[in-house]
Amino acid sequence: QVQLVESGGGLVQAGGSLRLSCAASGRAFSSYAMGWFRQAPGKEREFVAAISWGGGSTYYADSVKGRFTISRDNAKNTVYLQMNSLKPEDTAVYYCGADRRRTYRDFREYDYWGQGTQVTVSS
């Protein structure tokens, strides 16, 4: 069992930055790939970024590539999402998830989810 708690969301102007954190508790955090997804009202949850269990491989949606950076600190059981050059279309609830099967991009394959944190980007 893995419990996930996101933090760091908020309201920011277009062009600004935010850093999201996802703190994990429970066993074997370092054995899970971790991902960030987002969901806007009326839309399906969409992939944002993912990172392998050791942090050596990262994956990004085309819409955030070059602006967002995912990282993890296994000693702190935490995964981060640094978001720069934010745009109004980045507005959504952001969720972190733990992926034992390491599929990375498919939210249906994730095993555990946090409660989400709201990110709102004003124009």
mmCIF file of N, CA and C in Angstrom:
data_model
loop_
_atom_site.group_PDB
_atom_site.id
_atom_site.type_symbol
_atom_site.label_atom_id
_atom_site.label_comp_id
_atom_site.label_asym_id
_atom_site.label_seq_id
_atom_site.Cartn_x
_atom_site.Cartn_y
_atom_site.Cartn_z
ATOM 1 N N GLN A 1 0.842 -1.184 0.000
ATOM 2 C CA GLN A 1 0.000 0.000 0.000
ATOM 3 C C GLN A 1 0.885 1.245 0.000
ATOM 4 N N VAL A 2 0.521 2.209 -0.838
ATOM 5 C CA VAL A 2 1.241 3.473 -0.930
ATOM 6 C C VAL A 2 0.228 4.597 -0.812
ATOM 7 N N GLN A 3 0.482 5.538 0.078
ATOM 8 C CA GLN A 3 -0.358 6.724 0.200
ATOM 9 C C GLN A 3 0.393 7.906 -0.395
ATOM 10 N N LEU A 4 -0.329 8.706 -1.160
ATOM 11 C CA LEU A 4 0.276 9.838 -1.865
ATOM 12 C C LEU A 4 -0.450 11.123 -1.505
ATOM 13 N N VAL A 5 0.319 12.178 -1.236
ATOM 14 C CA VAL A 5 -0.258 13.474 -0.901
ATOM 15 C C VAL A 5 0.443 14.545 -1.722
ATOM 16 N N GLU A 6 -0.330 15.219 -2.585
ATOM 17 C CA GLU A 6 0.211 16.290 -3.406
ATOM 18 C C GLU A 6 0.115 17.619 -2.680
ATOM 19 N N SER A 7 1.014 18.532 -3.036
ATOM 20 C CA SER A 7 0.976 19.894 -2.528
ATOM 21 C C SER A 7 1.656 20.805 -3.536
ATOM 22 N N GLY A 8 1.475 22.117 -3.338
ATOM 23 C CA GLY A 8 2.177 23.087 -4.166
ATOM 24 C C GLY A 8 1.347 23.760 -5.237
ATOM 25 N N GLY A 9 0.102 23.350 -5.374
ATOM 26 C CA GLY A 9 -0.745 23.999 -6.355
ATOM 27 C C GLY A 9 -1.120 25.408 -5.928
ATOM 28 N N GLY A 10 -1.758 26.139 -6.843
ATOM 29 C CA GLY A 10 -2.192 27.492 -6.517
ATOM 30 C C GLY A 10 -2.562 28.261 -7.762
ATOM 31 N N LEU A 11 -2.679 29.571 -7.582
ATOM 32 C CA LEU A 11 -3.021 30.489 -8.663
ATOM 33 C C LEU A 11 -1.762 31.241 -9.089
ATOM 34 N N VAL A 12 -1.503 31.247 -10.385
ATOM 35 C CA VAL A 12 -0.313 31.915 -10.903
ATOM 36 C C VAL A 12 -0.656 32.568 -12.231
ATOM 37 N N GLN A 13 0.026 33.635 -12.555
ATOM 38 C CA GLN A 13 -0.187 34.297 -13.842
ATOM 39 C C GLN A 13 0.529 33.531 -14.954
ATOM 40 N N ALA A 14 0.035 33.696 -16.147
ATOM 41 C CA ALA A 14 0.681 33.086 -17.308
ATOM 42 C C ALA A 14 2.144 33.518 -17.367
ATOM 43 N N GLY A 15 3.009 32.548 -17.666
ATOM 44 C CA GLY A 15 4.438 32.802 -17.682
ATOM 45 C C GLY A 15 5.136 32.505 -16.369
ATOM 46 N N GLY A 16 4.348 32.298 -15.325
ATOM 47 C CA GLY A 16 4.915 32.032 -14.011
ATOM 48 C C GLY A 16 5.288 30.575 -13.817
ATOM 49 N N SER A 17 5.708 30.267 -12.584
ATOM 50 C CA SER A 17 6.178 28.922 -12.254
ATOM 51 C C SER A 17 5.542 28.425 -10.973
ATOM 52 N N LEU A 18 5.437 27.115 -10.876
ATOM 53 C CA LEU A 18 5.026 26.430 -9.660
ATOM 54 C C LEU A 18 5.818 25.140 -9.551
ATOM 55 N N ARG A 19 6.019 24.671 -8.322
ATOM 56 C CA ARG A 19 6.597 23.356 -8.115
ATOM 57 C C ARG A 19 5.641 22.515 -7.287
ATOM 58 N N LEU A 20 5.206 21.429 -7.866
ATOM 59 C CA LEU A 20 4.349 20.484 -7.164
ATOM 60 C C LEU A 20 5.199 19.415 -6.494
ATOM 61 N N SER A 21 4.740 18.977 -5.330
ATOM 62 C CA SER A 21 5.391 17.884 -4.621
ATOM 63 C C SER A 21 4.370 16.784 -4.369
ATOM 64 N N CYS A 22 4.868 15.570 -4.322
ATOM 65 C CA CYS A 22 4.025 14.423 -4.014
ATOM 66 C C CYS A 22 4.784 13.570 -3.002
ATOM 67 N N ALA A 23 4.303 13.581 -1.770
ATOM 68 C CA ALA A 23 4.950 12.823 -0.703
ATOM 69 C C ALA A 23 4.299 11.456 -0.575
ATOM 70 N N ALA A 24 5.119 10.429 -0.530
ATOM 71 C CA ALA A 24 4.617 9.063 -0.461
ATOM 72 C C ALA A 24 4.931 8.433 0.885
ATOM 73 N N SER A 25 4.011 7.654 1.359
ATOM 74 C CA SER A 25 4.265 6.849 2.555
ATOM 75 C C SER A 25 3.869 5.420 2.246
ATOM 76 N N GLY A 26 4.454 4.495 2.986
ATOM 77 C CA GLY A 26 4.198 3.099 2.707
ATOM 78 C C GLY A 26 5.453 2.429 2.197
ATOM 79 N N ARG A 27 5.282 1.222 1.801
ATOM 80 C CA ARG A 27 6.447 0.403 1.463
ATOM 81 C C ARG A 27 6.929 0.598 0.036
ATOM 82 N N ALA A 28 8.223 0.468 -0.125
ATOM 83 C CA ALA A 28 8.836 0.268 -1.439
ATOM 84 C C ALA A 28 8.528 1.387 -2.434
ATOM 85 N N PHE A 29 8.543 2.632 -1.977
ATOM 86 C CA PHE A 29 8.318 3.756 -2.895
ATOM 87 C C PHE A 29 9.277 3.689 -4.068
ATOM 88 N N SER A 30 10.522 3.362 -3.811
ATOM 89 C CA SER A 30 11.539 3.395 -4.862
ATOM 90 C C SER A 30 11.351 2.300 -5.913
ATOM 91 N N SER A 31 10.449 1.360 -5.669
ATOM 92 C CA SER A 31 10.207 0.319 -6.666
ATOM 93 C C SER A 31 9.121 0.704 -7.663
ATOM 94 N N TYR A 32 8.496 1.863 -7.456
ATOM 95 C CA TYR A 32 7.424 2.311 -8.336
ATOM 96 C C TYR A 32 7.915 3.385 -9.297
ATOM 97 N N ALA A 33 7.512 3.285 -10.535
ATOM 98 C CA ALA A 33 7.562 4.448 -11.399
ATOM 99 C C ALA A 33 6.504 5.429 -10.896
ATOM 100 N N MET A 34 6.736 6.711 -11.102
ATOM 101 C CA MET A 34 5.797 7.727 -10.633
ATOM 102 C C MET A 34 5.399 8.621 -11.794
ATOM 103 N N GLY A 35 4.169 9.074 -11.760
ATOM 104 C CA GLY A 35 3.703 9.925 -12.838
ATOM 105 C C GLY A 35 2.864 11.072 -12.330
ATOM 106 N N TRP A 36 2.797 12.111 -13.132
ATOM 107 C CA TRP A 36 1.883 13.234 -12.915
ATOM 108 C C TRP A 36 0.874 13.253 -14.061
ATOM 109 N N PHE A 37 -0.362 13.411 -13.683
ATOM 110 C CA PHE A 37 -1.454 13.539 -14.641
ATOM 111 C C PHE A 37 -2.258 14.775 -14.261
ATOM 112 N N ARG A 38 -3.092 15.233 -15.172
ATOM 113 C CA ARG A 38 -3.956 16.360 -14.857
ATOM 114 C C ARG A 38 -5.331 16.134 -15.461
ATOM 115 N N GLN A 39 -6.299 16.797 -14.851
ATOM 116 C CA GLN A 39 -7.667 16.658 -15.320
ATOM 117 C C GLN A 39 -8.369 17.992 -15.209
ATOM 118 N N ALA A 40 -8.834 18.486 -16.345
ATOM 119 C CA ALA A 40 -9.612 19.717 -16.397
ATOM 120 C C ALA A 40 -11.090 19.338 -16.385
ATOM 121 N N PRO A 41 -11.962 20.264 -15.979
ATOM 122 C CA PRO A 41 -13.400 19.951 -15.919
ATOM 123 C C PRO A 41 -13.935 19.450 -17.251
ATOM 124 N N GLY A 42 -14.639 18.332 -17.217
ATOM 125 C CA GLY A 42 -15.244 17.784 -18.417
ATOM 126 C C GLY A 42 -14.301 17.034 -19.326
ATOM 127 N N LYS A 43 -13.054 16.885 -18.898
ATOM 128 C CA LYS A 43 -12.065 16.208 -19.736
ATOM 129 C C LYS A 43 -11.524 14.975 -19.016
ATOM 130 N N GLU A 44 -10.973 14.069 -19.809
ATOM 131 C CA GLU A 44 -10.374 12.869 -19.251
ATOM 132 C C GLU A 44 -9.023 13.217 -18.632
ATOM 133 N N ARG A 45 -8.629 12.398 -17.644
ATOM 134 C CA ARG A 45 -7.313 12.571 -17.055
ATOM 135 C C ARG A 45 -6.247 12.355 -18.126
ATOM 136 N N GLU A 46 -5.289 13.265 -18.199
ATOM 137 C CA GLU A 46 -4.274 13.170 -19.236
ATOM 138 C C GLU A 46 -2.868 13.112 -18.642
ATOM 139 N N PHE A 47 -2.021 12.396 -19.339
ATOM 140 C CA PHE A 47 -0.642 12.226 -18.937
ATOM 141 C C PHE A 47 0.112 13.553 -19.048
ATOM 142 N N VAL A 48 0.948 13.831 -18.043
ATOM 143 C CA VAL A 48 1.801 15.013 -18.061
ATOM 144 C C VAL A 48 3.277 14.601 -18.111
ATOM 145 N N ALA A 49 3.708 13.792 -17.119
ATOM 146 C CA ALA A 49 5.108 13.395 -17.029
ATOM 147 C C ALA A 49 5.217 12.153 -16.160
ATOM 148 N N ALA A 50 6.296 11.392 -16.375
ATOM 149 C CA ALA A 50 6.549 10.211 -15.560
ATOM 150 C C ALA A 50 8.048 10.015 -15.413
ATOM 151 N N ILE A 51 8.411 9.263 -14.378
ATOM 152 C CA ILE A 51 9.819 9.034 -14.089
ATOM 153 C C ILE A 51 9.993 7.594 -13.629
ATOM 154 N N SER A 52 11.082 6.976 -14.045
ATOM 155 C CA SER A 52 11.341 5.592 -13.675
ATOM 156 C C SER A 52 11.683 5.484 -12.197
ATOM 157 N N TRP A 53 11.730 4.252 -11.693
ATOM 158 C CA TRP A 53 11.907 4.050 -10.260
ATOM 159 C C TRP A 53 13.217 4.645 -9.764
ATOM 160 N N GLY A 54 14.272 4.608 -10.580
ATOM 161 C CA GLY A 54 15.564 5.136 -10.162
ATOM 162 C C GLY A 54 15.799 6.575 -10.582
ATOM 163 N N GLY A 55 14.878 7.106 -11.371
ATOM 164 C CA GLY A 55 15.014 8.480 -11.830
ATOM 165 C C GLY A 55 15.828 8.644 -13.101
ATOM 166 N N GLY A 56 16.290 7.538 -13.665
ATOM 167 C CA GLY A 56 17.156 7.650 -14.830
ATOM 168 C C GLY A 56 16.441 7.911 -16.142
ATOM 169 N N SER A 57 15.142 7.654 -16.152
ATOM 170 C CA SER A 57 14.354 7.861 -17.374
ATOM 171 C C SER A 57 13.155 8.738 -17.052
ATOM 172 N N THR A 58 12.906 9.693 -17.923
ATOM 173 C CA THR A 58 11.758 10.574 -17.766
ATOM 174 C C THR A 58 10.980 10.632 -19.077
ATOM 175 N N TYR A 59 9.702 10.923 -18.959
ATOM 176 C CA TYR A 59 8.794 10.937 -20.096
ATOM 177 C C TYR A 59 7.874 12.146 -19.944
ATOM 178 N N TYR A 60 7.556 12.791 -21.055
ATOM 179 C CA TYR A 60 6.732 13.995 -21.010
ATOM 180 C C TYR A 60 5.700 13.986 -22.128
ATOM 181 N N ALA A 61 4.577 14.602 -21.842
ATOM 182 C CA ALA A 61 3.616 14.907 -22.894
ATOM 183 C C ALA A 61 4.205 16.004 -23.774
ATOM 184 N N ASP A 62 3.868 15.969 -25.045
ATOM 185 C CA ASP A 62 4.392 16.980 -25.968
ATOM 186 C C ASP A 62 4.001 18.388 -25.529
ATOM 187 N N SER A 63 2.843 18.522 -24.916
ATOM 188 C CA SER A 63 2.339 19.843 -24.545
ATOM 189 C C SER A 63 3.143 20.498 -23.429
ATOM 190 N N VAL A 64 3.930 19.713 -22.688
ATOM 191 C CA VAL A 64 4.687 20.282 -21.567
ATOM 192 C C VAL A 64 6.194 20.142 -21.749
ATOM 193 N N LYS A 65 6.610 19.447 -22.777
ATOM 194 C CA LYS A 65 8.033 19.210 -22.989
ATOM 195 C C LYS A 65 8.772 20.532 -23.123
ATOM 196 N N GLY A 66 9.882 20.648 -22.389
ATOM 197 C CA GLY A 66 10.655 21.878 -22.411
ATOM 198 C C GLY A 66 10.218 22.903 -21.383
ATOM 199 N N ARG A 67 9.045 22.707 -20.779
ATOM 200 C CA ARG A 67 8.545 23.637 -19.759
ATOM 201 C C ARG A 67 8.471 22.990 -18.376
ATOM 202 N N PHE A 68 8.152 21.701 -18.334
ATOM 203 C CA PHE A 68 7.998 20.986 -17.067
ATOM 204 C C PHE A 68 9.160 20.016 -16.880
ATOM 205 N N THR A 69 9.523 19.799 -15.614
ATOM 206 C CA THR A 69 10.565 18.836 -15.286
ATOM 207 C C THR A 69 10.113 17.974 -14.115
ATOM 208 N N ILE A 70 10.161 16.668 -14.299
ATOM 209 C CA ILE A 70 9.823 15.741 -13.221
ATOM 210 C C ILE A 70 11.124 15.224 -12.606
ATOM 211 N N SER A 71 11.101 15.054 -11.292
ATOM 212 C CA SER A 71 12.255 14.512 -10.588
ATOM 213 C C SER A 71 11.760 13.776 -9.350
ATOM 214 N N ARG A 72 12.649 13.003 -8.744
ATOM 215 C CA ARG A 72 12.273 12.293 -7.524
ATOM 216 C C ARG A 72 13.464 12.203 -6.587
ATOM 217 N N ASP A 73 13.152 12.113 -5.315
ATOM 218 C CA ASP A 73 14.151 11.923 -4.280
ATOM 219 C C ASP A 73 13.702 10.714 -3.470
ATOM 220 N N ASN A 74 14.298 9.569 -3.746
ATOM 221 C CA ASN A 74 13.844 8.353 -3.075
ATOM 222 C C ASN A 74 14.178 8.338 -1.588
ATOM 223 N N ALA A 75 15.188 9.096 -1.185
ATOM 224 C CA ALA A 75 15.513 9.184 0.236
ATOM 225 C C ALA A 75 14.415 9.922 1.001
ATOM 226 N N LYS A 76 13.705 10.803 0.306
ATOM 227 C CA LYS A 76 12.625 11.572 0.928
ATOM 228 C C LYS A 76 11.253 11.063 0.526
ATOM 229 N N ASN A 77 11.207 9.999 -0.271
ATOM 230 C CA ASN A 77 9.928 9.456 -0.735
ATOM 231 C C ASN A 77 9.064 10.532 -1.391
ATOM 232 N N THR A 78 9.675 11.341 -2.227
ATOM 233 C CA THR A 78 8.966 12.467 -2.819
ATOM 234 C C THR A 78 9.272 12.575 -4.311
ATOM 235 N N VAL A 79 8.242 12.908 -5.066
ATOM 236 C CA VAL A 79 8.404 13.207 -6.489
ATOM 237 C C VAL A 79 7.950 14.642 -6.716
ATOM 238 N N TYR A 80 8.604 15.321 -7.637
ATOM 239 C CA TYR A 80 8.354 16.741 -7.886
ATOM 240 C C TYR A 80 7.965 16.973 -9.344
ATOM 241 N N LEU A 81 7.267 18.065 -9.559
ATOM 242 C CA LEU A 81 6.999 18.536 -10.909
ATOM 243 C C LEU A 81 7.246 20.035 -10.924
ATOM 244 N N GLN A 82 8.349 20.434 -11.533
ATOM 245 C CA GLN A 82 8.657 21.847 -11.707
ATOM 246 C C GLN A 82 7.988 22.322 -12.984
ATOM 247 N N MET A 83 7.136 23.321 -12.859
ATOM 248 C CA MET A 83 6.372 23.820 -13.997
ATOM 249 C C MET A 83 6.755 25.265 -14.269
ATOM 250 N N ASN A 84 7.322 25.517 -15.423
ATOM 251 C CA ASN A 84 7.731 26.862 -15.827
ATOM 252 C C ASN A 84 6.941 27.304 -17.053
ATOM 253 N N SER A 85 6.971 28.590 -17.313
ATOM 254 C CA SER A 85 6.279 29.155 -18.486
ATOM 255 C C SER A 85 4.841 28.652 -18.557
ATOM 256 N N LEU A 86 4.148 28.748 -17.459
ATOM 257 C CA LEU A 86 2.787 28.218 -17.396
ATOM 258 C C LEU A 86 1.840 28.978 -18.314
ATOM 259 N N LYS A 87 0.875 28.237 -18.848
ATOM 260 C CA LYS A 87 -0.116 28.783 -19.769
ATOM 261 C C LYS A 87 -1.508 28.549 -19.195
ATOM 262 N N PRO A 88 -2.484 29.344 -19.590
ATOM 263 C CA PRO A 88 -3.854 29.116 -19.100
ATOM 264 C C PRO A 88 -4.348 27.697 -19.378
ATOM 265 N N GLU A 89 -3.921 27.099 -20.463
ATOM 266 C CA GLU A 89 -4.366 25.733 -20.782
ATOM 267 C C GLU A 89 -3.753 24.676 -19.866
ATOM 268 N N ASP A 90 -2.820 25.071 -19.000
ATOM 269 C CA ASP A 90 -2.287 24.148 -17.996
ATOM 270 C C ASP A 90 -3.200 24.062 -16.769
ATOM 271 N N THR A 91 -4.227 24.888 -16.728
ATOM 272 C CA THR A 91 -5.150 24.880 -15.596
ATOM 273 C C THR A 91 -5.854 23.530 -15.485
ATOM 274 N N ALA A 92 -5.749 22.911 -14.310
ATOM 275 C CA ALA A 92 -6.344 21.593 -14.080
ATOM 276 C C ALA A 92 -6.058 21.176 -12.639
ATOM 277 N N VAL A 93 -6.674 20.087 -12.229
ATOM 278 C CA VAL A 93 -6.265 19.405 -11.000
ATOM 279 C C VAL A 93 -5.145 18.442 -11.376
ATOM 280 N N TYR A 94 -4.048 18.524 -10.653
ATOM 281 C CA TYR A 94 -2.880 17.686 -10.930
ATOM 282 C C TYR A 94 -2.814 16.559 -9.906
ATOM 283 N N TYR A 95 -2.634 15.347 -10.419
ATOM 284 C CA TYR A 95 -2.574 14.148 -9.584
ATOM 285 C C TYR A 95 -1.234 13.449 -9.777
ATOM 286 N N CYS A 96 -0.696 12.940 -8.688
ATOM 287 C CA CYS A 96 0.447 12.040 -8.849
ATOM 288 C C CYS A 96 -0.024 10.610 -8.629
ATOM 289 N N GLY A 97 0.650 9.703 -9.304
ATOM 290 C CA GLY A 97 0.287 8.298 -9.219
ATOM 291 C C GLY A 97 1.517 7.415 -9.151
ATOM 292 N N ALA A 98 1.321 6.225 -8.612
ATOM 293 C CA ALA A 98 2.383 5.224 -8.507
ATOM 294 C C ALA A 98 2.064 4.065 -9.433
ATOM 295 N N ASP A 99 3.047 3.682 -10.216
ATOM 296 C CA ASP A 99 2.850 2.737 -11.308
ATOM 297 C C ASP A 99 3.804 1.557 -11.122
ATOM 298 N N ARG A 100 3.294 0.454 -10.609
ATOM 299 C CA ARG A 100 4.145 -0.713 -10.374
ATOM 300 C C ARG A 100 4.545 -1.390 -11.673
ATOM 301 N N ARG A 101 3.673 -1.367 -12.670
ATOM 302 C CA ARG A 101 3.949 -2.062 -13.931
ATOM 303 C C ARG A 101 4.783 -1.226 -14.891
ATOM 304 N N ARG A 102 5.023 0.032 -14.531
ATOM 305 C CA ARG A 102 5.928 0.892 -15.307
ATOM 306 C C ARG A 102 5.432 1.088 -16.737
ATOM 307 N N THR A 103 4.142 1.342 -16.863
ATOM 308 C CA THR A 103 3.585 1.652 -18.175
ATOM 309 C C THR A 103 3.723 3.131 -18.494
ATOM 310 N N TYR A 104 3.851 3.967 -17.464
ATOM 311 C CA TYR A 104 4.151 5.396 -17.505
ATOM 312 C C TYR A 104 3.015 6.270 -18.015
ATOM 313 N N ARG A 105 2.451 6.024 -19.194
ATOM 314 C CA ARG A 105 1.563 7.003 -19.826
ATOM 315 C C ARG A 105 0.066 6.701 -19.699
ATOM 316 N N ASP A 106 -0.293 5.502 -19.257
ATOM 317 C CA ASP A 106 -1.691 5.106 -19.213
ATOM 318 C C ASP A 106 -2.201 5.170 -17.774
ATOM 319 N N PHE A 107 -3.085 6.122 -17.487
ATOM 320 C CA PHE A 107 -3.539 6.292 -16.107
ATOM 321 C C PHE A 107 -4.299 5.062 -15.612
ATOM 322 N N ARG A 108 -4.859 4.281 -16.510
ATOM 323 C CA ARG A 108 -5.622 3.091 -16.104
ATOM 324 C C ARG A 108 -4.724 2.020 -15.486
ATOM 325 N N GLU A 109 -3.429 2.102 -15.741
ATOM 326 C CA GLU A 109 -2.497 1.089 -15.234
ATOM 327 C C GLU A 109 -1.888 1.475 -13.893
ATOM 328 N N TYR A 110 -2.178 2.668 -13.401
ATOM 329 C CA TYR A 110 -1.581 3.111 -12.149
ATOM 330 C C TYR A 110 -2.289 2.464 -10.965
ATOM 331 N N ASP A 111 -1.495 2.220 -9.919
ATOM 332 C CA ASP A 111 -1.998 1.492 -8.764
ATOM 333 C C ASP A 111 -2.530 2.402 -7.655
ATOM 334 N N TYR A 112 -1.908 3.529 -7.446
ATOM 335 C CA TYR A 112 -2.287 4.426 -6.355
ATOM 336 C C TYR A 112 -2.298 5.873 -6.858
ATOM 337 N N TRP A 113 -3.187 6.670 -6.233
ATOM 338 C CA TRP A 113 -3.328 8.075 -6.596
ATOM 339 C C TRP A 113 -3.415 8.938 -5.345
ATOM 340 N N GLY A 114 -2.934 10.185 -5.503
ATOM 341 C CA GLY A 114 -3.177 11.171 -4.475
ATOM 342 C C GLY A 114 -4.521 11.826 -4.683
ATOM 343 N N GLN A 115 -4.829 12.796 -3.844
ATOM 344 C CA GLN A 115 -6.136 13.452 -3.878
ATOM 345 C C GLN A 115 -6.184 14.599 -4.883
ATOM 346 N N GLY A 116 -5.026 15.015 -5.376
ATOM 347 C CA GLY A 116 -4.964 16.075 -6.368
ATOM 348 C C GLY A 116 -4.705 17.437 -5.771
ATOM 349 N N THR A 117 -4.138 18.324 -6.578
ATOM 350 C CA THR A 117 -3.914 19.712 -6.175
ATOM 351 C C THR A 117 -4.264 20.613 -7.361
ATOM 352 N N GLN A 118 -4.993 21.680 -7.077
ATOM 353 C CA GLN A 118 -5.488 22.560 -8.138
ATOM 354 C C GLN A 118 -4.393 23.521 -8.599
ATOM 355 N N VAL A 119 -4.236 23.614 -9.895
ATOM 356 C CA VAL A 119 -3.357 24.611 -10.514
ATOM 357 C C VAL A 119 -4.214 25.476 -11.428
ATOM 358 N N THR A 120 -4.177 26.780 -11.195
ATOM 359 C CA THR A 120 -4.936 27.714 -12.012
ATOM 360 C C THR A 120 -3.985 28.766 -12.560
ATOM 361 N N VAL A 121 -3.995 28.895 -13.884
ATOM 362 C CA VAL A 121 -3.125 29.855 -14.546
ATOM 363 C C VAL A 121 -3.995 30.923 -15.182
ATOM 364 N N SER A 122 -3.825 32.152 -14.749
ATOM 365 C CA SER A 122 -4.631 33.258 -15.277
ATOM 366 C C SER A 122 -3.903 33.925 -16.436
ATOM 367 N N SER A 123 -4.702 34.436 -17.363
ATOM 368 C CA SER A 123 -4.112 35.067 -18.556
ATOM 369 C C SER A 123 -3.886 36.553 -18.334
#
